[in-house]
PDB file of C-alpha atoms in Angstrom:
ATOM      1  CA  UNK Q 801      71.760  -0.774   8.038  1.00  0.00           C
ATOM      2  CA  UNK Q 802      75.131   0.563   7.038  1.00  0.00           C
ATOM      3  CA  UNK Q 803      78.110  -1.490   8.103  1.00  0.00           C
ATOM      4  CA  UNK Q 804      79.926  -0.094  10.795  1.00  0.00           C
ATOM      5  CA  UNK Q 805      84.271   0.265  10.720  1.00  0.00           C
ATOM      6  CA  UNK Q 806      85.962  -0.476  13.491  1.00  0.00           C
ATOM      7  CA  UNK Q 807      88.933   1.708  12.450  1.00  0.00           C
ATOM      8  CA  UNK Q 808      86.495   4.702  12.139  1.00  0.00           C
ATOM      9  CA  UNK Q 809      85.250   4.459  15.129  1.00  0.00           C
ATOM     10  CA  UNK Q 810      88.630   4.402  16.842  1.00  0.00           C
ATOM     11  CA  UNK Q 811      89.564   8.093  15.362  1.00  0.00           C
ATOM     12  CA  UNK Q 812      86.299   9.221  15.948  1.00  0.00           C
ATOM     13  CA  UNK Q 813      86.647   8.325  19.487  1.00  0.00           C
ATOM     14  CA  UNK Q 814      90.686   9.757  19.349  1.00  0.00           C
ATOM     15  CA  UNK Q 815      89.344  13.000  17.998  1.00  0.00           C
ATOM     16  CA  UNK Q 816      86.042  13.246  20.335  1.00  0.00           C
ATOM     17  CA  UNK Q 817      88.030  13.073  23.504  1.00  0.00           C
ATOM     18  CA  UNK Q 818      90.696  14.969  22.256  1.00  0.00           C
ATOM     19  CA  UNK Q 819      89.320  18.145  20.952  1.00  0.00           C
ATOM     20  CA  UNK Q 820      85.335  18.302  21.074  1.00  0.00           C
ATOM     21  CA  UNK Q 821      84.179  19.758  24.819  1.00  0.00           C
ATOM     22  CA  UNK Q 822      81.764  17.229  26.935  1.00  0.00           C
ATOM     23  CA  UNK Q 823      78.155  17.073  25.629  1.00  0.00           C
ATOM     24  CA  UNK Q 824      74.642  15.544  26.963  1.00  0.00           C
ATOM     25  CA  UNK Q 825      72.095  14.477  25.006  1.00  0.00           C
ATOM     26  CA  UNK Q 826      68.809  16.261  25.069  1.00  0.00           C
ATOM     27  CA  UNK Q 827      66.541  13.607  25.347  1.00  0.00           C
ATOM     28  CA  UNK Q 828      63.353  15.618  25.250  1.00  0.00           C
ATOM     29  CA  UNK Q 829      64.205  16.480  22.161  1.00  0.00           C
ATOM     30  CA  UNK Q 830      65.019  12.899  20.233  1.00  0.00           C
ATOM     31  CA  UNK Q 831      61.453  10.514  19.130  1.00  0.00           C
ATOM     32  CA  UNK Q 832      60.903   7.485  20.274  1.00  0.00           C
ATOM     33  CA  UNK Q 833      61.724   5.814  17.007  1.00  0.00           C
ATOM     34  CA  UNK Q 834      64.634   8.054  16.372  1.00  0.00           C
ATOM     35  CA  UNK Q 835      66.014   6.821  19.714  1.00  0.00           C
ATOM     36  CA  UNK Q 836      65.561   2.913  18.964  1.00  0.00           C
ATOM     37  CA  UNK Q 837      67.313   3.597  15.893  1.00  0.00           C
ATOM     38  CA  UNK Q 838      70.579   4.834  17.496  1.00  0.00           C
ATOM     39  CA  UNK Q 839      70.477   2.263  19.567  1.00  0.00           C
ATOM     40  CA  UNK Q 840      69.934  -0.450  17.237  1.00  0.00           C
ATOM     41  CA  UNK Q 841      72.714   1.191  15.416  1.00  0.00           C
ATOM     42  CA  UNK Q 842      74.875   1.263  18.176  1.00  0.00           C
ATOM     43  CA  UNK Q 843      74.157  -2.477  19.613  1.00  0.00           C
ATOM     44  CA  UNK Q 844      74.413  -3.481  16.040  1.00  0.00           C
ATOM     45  CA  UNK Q 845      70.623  -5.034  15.651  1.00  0.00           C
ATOM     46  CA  UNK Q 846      67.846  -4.920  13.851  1.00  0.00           C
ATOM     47  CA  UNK Q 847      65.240  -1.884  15.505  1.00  0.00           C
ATOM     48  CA  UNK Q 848      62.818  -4.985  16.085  1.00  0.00           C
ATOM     49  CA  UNK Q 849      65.363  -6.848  18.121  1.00  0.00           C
ATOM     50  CA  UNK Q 850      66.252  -4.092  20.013  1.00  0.00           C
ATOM     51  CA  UNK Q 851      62.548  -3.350  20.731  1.00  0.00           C
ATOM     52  CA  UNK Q 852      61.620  -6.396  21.651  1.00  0.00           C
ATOM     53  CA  UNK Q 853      65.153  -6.752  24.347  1.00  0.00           C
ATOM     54  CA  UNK Q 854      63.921  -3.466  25.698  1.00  0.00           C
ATOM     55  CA  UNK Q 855      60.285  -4.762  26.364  1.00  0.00           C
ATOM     56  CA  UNK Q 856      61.589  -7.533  28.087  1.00  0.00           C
ATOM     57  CA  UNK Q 857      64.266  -5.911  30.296  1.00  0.00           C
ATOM     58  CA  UNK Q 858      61.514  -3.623  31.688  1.00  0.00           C
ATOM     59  CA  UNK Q 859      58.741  -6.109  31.987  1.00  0.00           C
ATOM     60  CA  UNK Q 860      58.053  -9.373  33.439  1.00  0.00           C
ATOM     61  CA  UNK Q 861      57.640 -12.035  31.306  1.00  0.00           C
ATOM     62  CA  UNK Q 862      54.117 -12.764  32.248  1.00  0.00           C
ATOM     63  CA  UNK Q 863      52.946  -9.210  31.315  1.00  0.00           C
ATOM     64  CA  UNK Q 864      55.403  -9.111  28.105  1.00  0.00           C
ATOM     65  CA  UNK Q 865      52.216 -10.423  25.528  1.00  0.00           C
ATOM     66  CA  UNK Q 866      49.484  -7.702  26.397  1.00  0.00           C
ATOM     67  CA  UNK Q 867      52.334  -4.779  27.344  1.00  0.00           C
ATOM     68  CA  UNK Q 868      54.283  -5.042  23.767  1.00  0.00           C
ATOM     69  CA  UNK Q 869      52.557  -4.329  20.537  1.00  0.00           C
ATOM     70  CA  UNK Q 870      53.340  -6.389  17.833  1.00  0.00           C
ATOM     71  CA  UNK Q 871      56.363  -3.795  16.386  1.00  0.00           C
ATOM     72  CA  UNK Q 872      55.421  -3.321  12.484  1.00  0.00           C
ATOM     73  CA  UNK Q 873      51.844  -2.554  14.002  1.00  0.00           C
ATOM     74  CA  UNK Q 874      53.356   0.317  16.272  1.00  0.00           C
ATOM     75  CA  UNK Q 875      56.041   1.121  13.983  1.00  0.00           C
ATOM     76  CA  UNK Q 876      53.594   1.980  11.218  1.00  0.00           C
ATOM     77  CA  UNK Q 877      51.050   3.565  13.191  1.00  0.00           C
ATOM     78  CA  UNK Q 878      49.586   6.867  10.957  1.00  0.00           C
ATOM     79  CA  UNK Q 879      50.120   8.400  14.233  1.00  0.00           C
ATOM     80  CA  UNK Q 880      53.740   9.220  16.025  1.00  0.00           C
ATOM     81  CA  UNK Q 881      54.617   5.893  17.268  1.00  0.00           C
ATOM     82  CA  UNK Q 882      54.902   6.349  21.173  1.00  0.00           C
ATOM     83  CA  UNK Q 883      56.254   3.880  23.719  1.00  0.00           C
ATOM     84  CA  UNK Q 884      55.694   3.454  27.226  1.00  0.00           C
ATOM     85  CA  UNK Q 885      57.983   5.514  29.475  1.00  0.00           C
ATOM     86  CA  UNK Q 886      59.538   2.504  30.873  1.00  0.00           C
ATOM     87  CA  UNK Q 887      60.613   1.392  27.413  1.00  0.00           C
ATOM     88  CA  UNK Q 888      62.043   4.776  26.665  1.00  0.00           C
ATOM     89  CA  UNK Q 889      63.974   5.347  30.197  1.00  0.00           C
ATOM     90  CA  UNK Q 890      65.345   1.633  29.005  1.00  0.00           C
ATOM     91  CA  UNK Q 891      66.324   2.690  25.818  1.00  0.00           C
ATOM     92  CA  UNK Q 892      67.999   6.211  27.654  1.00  0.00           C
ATOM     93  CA  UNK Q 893      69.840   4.213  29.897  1.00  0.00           C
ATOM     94  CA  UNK Q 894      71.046   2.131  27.066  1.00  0.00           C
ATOM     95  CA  UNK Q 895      71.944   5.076  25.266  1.00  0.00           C
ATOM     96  CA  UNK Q 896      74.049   6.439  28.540  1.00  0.00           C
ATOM     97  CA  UNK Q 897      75.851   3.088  28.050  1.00  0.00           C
ATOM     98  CA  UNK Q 898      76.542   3.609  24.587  1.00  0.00           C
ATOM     99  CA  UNK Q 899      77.957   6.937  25.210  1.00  0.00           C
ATOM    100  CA  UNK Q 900      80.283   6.138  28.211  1.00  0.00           C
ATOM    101  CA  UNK Q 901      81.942   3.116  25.889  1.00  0.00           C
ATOM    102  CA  UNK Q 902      82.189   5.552  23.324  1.00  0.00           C
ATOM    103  CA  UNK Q 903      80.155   3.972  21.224  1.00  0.00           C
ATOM    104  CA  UNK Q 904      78.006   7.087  20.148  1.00  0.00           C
ATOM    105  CA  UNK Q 905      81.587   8.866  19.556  1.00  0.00           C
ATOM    106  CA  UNK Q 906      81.118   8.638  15.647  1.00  0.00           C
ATOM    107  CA  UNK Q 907      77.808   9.799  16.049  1.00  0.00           C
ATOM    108  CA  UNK Q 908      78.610  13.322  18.268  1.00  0.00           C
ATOM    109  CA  UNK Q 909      81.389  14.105  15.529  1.00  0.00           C
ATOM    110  CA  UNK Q 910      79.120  13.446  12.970  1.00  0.00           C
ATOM    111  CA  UNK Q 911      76.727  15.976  14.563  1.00  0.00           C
ATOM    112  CA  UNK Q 912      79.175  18.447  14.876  1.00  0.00           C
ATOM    113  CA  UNK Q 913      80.485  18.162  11.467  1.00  0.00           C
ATOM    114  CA  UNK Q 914      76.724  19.254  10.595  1.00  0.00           C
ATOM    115  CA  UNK Q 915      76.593  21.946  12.390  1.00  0.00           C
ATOM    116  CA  UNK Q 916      79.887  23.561  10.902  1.00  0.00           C
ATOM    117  CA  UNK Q 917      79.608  22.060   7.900  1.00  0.00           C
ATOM    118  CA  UNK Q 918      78.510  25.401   6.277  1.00  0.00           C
ATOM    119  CA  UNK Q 919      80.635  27.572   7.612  1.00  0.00           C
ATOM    120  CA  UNK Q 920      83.466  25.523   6.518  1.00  0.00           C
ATOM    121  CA  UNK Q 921      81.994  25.388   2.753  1.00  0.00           C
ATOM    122  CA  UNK Q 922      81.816  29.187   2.920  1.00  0.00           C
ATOM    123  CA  UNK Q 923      85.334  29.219   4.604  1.00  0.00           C
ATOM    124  CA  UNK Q 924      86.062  27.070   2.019  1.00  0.00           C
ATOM    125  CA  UNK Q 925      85.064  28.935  -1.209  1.00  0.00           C
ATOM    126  CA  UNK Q 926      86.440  32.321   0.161  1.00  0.00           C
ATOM    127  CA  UNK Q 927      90.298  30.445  -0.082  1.00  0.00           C
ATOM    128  CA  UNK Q 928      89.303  29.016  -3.916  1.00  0.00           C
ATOM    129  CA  UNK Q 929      88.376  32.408  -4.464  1.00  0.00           C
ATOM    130  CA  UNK Q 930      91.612  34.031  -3.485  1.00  0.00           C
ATOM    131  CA  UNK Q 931      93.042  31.688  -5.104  1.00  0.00           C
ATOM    132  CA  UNK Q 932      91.851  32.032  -8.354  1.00  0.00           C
ATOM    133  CA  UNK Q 933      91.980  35.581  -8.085  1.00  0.00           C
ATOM    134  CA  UNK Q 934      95.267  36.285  -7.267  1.00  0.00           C
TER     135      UNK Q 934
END
């Protein structure tokens, strides 16, 4: 997992609030192992660690054994790797967390650098071209 800057994340957050309008997450839309990976990325963990916290925050420790599957046996399962909803609404409100400390800011302006990425190449091009032109 990449290292994260601490620096970075404090302009990310300064431009975020600043300039970028209020967003939620769609959550119907994000996989269950894409969302244990943002928030092992944001809690700064290994995905195993942070799927074996969320297990435990939602279940008691007695039924912990038979409710969580050992996690390189669900995380390589041939088929889409599902958890229980529980586990996920855990992860969500971990997530909510994450977003409210700003956390996630890096990630949103990342996301929204994606999205205008190509315009900005084309924007981009059209000024070299002028340039070179005239």
């Amino acid at each position: 997992m990449p290292k994260r800057v601490i620096i970075i994340d404090m302009i990310a957050n300064f431009i975020v609030k600043k300039f970028l309008p209020a967003g939620i997450p769609e959550f119907h839309k994000i996989d269950d192992v894409s969302l244990l990976s943002l928030i092992s990325w944001a809690q700064k963990w290994p995905m195993e660690r942070t799927y074996d916290t969320a297990f435990a925050q939602v279940f008691p420790e007695k039924q912990l054994t038979e409710a969580r599957p050992d996690f390189d046996t669900w995380f390589m399962s041939s088929e889409r790797p599902k958890l229980p909803i529980v586990v996920r609404e855990e992860l969500i409100r971990a997530f909510r967390i994450h977003m409210a400390s700003g956390r996630m800011d890096v990630l949103r302006l990342g996301a929204i650098a994606e999205k205008y990425a190509k315009r900005f190449m084309y924007v981009g091009l059209f000024i070299l071209f002028l340039f070179l032109v005239f």
